[in-house]
Amino acid sequence: MTTAKDMLATYPADLGNIDKACGDECASHADMHEHCRLCAEACRAREAACNELMAALG
């Protein structure tokens, strides 16, 4: 059985990796579409938040 502690051990890293991939893809279209630029910014912010959470969790 997976515990909350187990999930917290990998979830921020997993989500941060997804956000990095999303941000990279959206950034490649940012100069053509405003919504892609906004999406890239949001993905980068979530990626940073996940990295900060991982650092705080140790």
Short mmCIF file of C-alpha atoms in Angstrom, two decimals:
data_model
loop_
_atom_site.label_atom_id
_atom_site.label_comp_id
_atom_site.label_asym_id
_atom_site.label_seq_id
_atom_site.Cartn_x
_atom_site.Cartn_y
_atom_site.Cartn_z
CA MET A 1 0.00 0.00 0.00
CA THR A 2 1.29 3.44 -0.92
CA THR A 3 1.33 5.90 1.94
CA ALA A 4 1.11 9.68 1.80
CA LYS A 5 4.77 9.82 2.79
CA ASP A 6 5.67 7.61 -0.17
CA MET A 7 3.71 9.83 -2.53
CA LEU A 8 5.31 12.99 -1.19
CA ALA A 9 8.73 11.44 -1.78
CA THR A 10 8.22 11.37 -5.57
CA TYR A 11 5.26 13.60 -6.40
CA PRO A 12 7.03 17.00 -6.42
CA ALA A 13 9.81 15.66 -8.64
CA ASP A 14 7.35 13.93 -10.97
CA LEU A 15 5.20 17.03 -11.29
CA GLY A 16 8.25 19.28 -11.71
CA ASN A 17 9.48 17.12 -14.58
CA ILE A 18 6.07 17.30 -16.26
CA ASP A 19 6.03 21.07 -15.87
CA LYS A 20 9.54 21.35 -17.33
CA ALA A 21 8.50 19.38 -20.41
CA CYS A 22 5.32 21.44 -20.74
CA GLY A 23 7.22 24.71 -20.34
CA ASP A 24 9.80 23.68 -22.92
CA GLU A 25 7.13 22.80 -25.48
CA CYS A 26 5.04 25.90 -24.89
CA ALA A 27 8.12 28.14 -24.94
CA SER A 28 8.96 26.85 -28.41
CA HIS A 29 5.68 28.37 -29.64
CA ALA A 30 5.65 31.45 -27.40
CA ASP A 31 6.74 33.85 -30.10
CA MET A 32 3.82 32.78 -32.32
CA HIS A 33 0.97 32.48 -29.81
CA GLU A 34 0.23 34.52 -26.69
CA HIS A 35 -1.49 31.58 -24.98
CA CYS A 36 1.68 29.49 -25.40
CA ARG A 37 3.76 32.22 -23.75
CA LEU A 38 1.33 32.34 -20.83
CA CYS A 39 1.30 28.55 -20.54
CA ALA A 40 5.11 28.45 -20.56
CA GLU A 41 5.23 31.03 -17.76
CA ALA A 42 2.72 29.04 -15.69
CA CYS A 43 4.62 25.81 -16.22
CA ARG A 44 7.90 27.44 -15.21
CA ALA A 45 6.29 28.83 -12.05
CA ARG A 46 4.93 25.40 -11.09
CA GLU A 47 8.29 23.79 -11.85
CA ALA A 48 10.00 26.30 -9.54
CA ALA A 49 7.41 25.72 -6.81
CA CYS A 50 7.98 21.95 -7.02
CA ASN A 51 11.74 22.44 -6.80
CA GLU A 52 11.30 24.66 -3.73
CA LEU A 53 9.02 22.09 -2.12
CA MET A 54 11.52 19.30 -2.77
CA ALA A 55 14.28 21.40 -1.20
CA ALA A 56 12.11 22.14 1.84
CA LEU A 57 11.25 18.46 2.27
CA GLY A 58 14.94 17.61 2.16
#
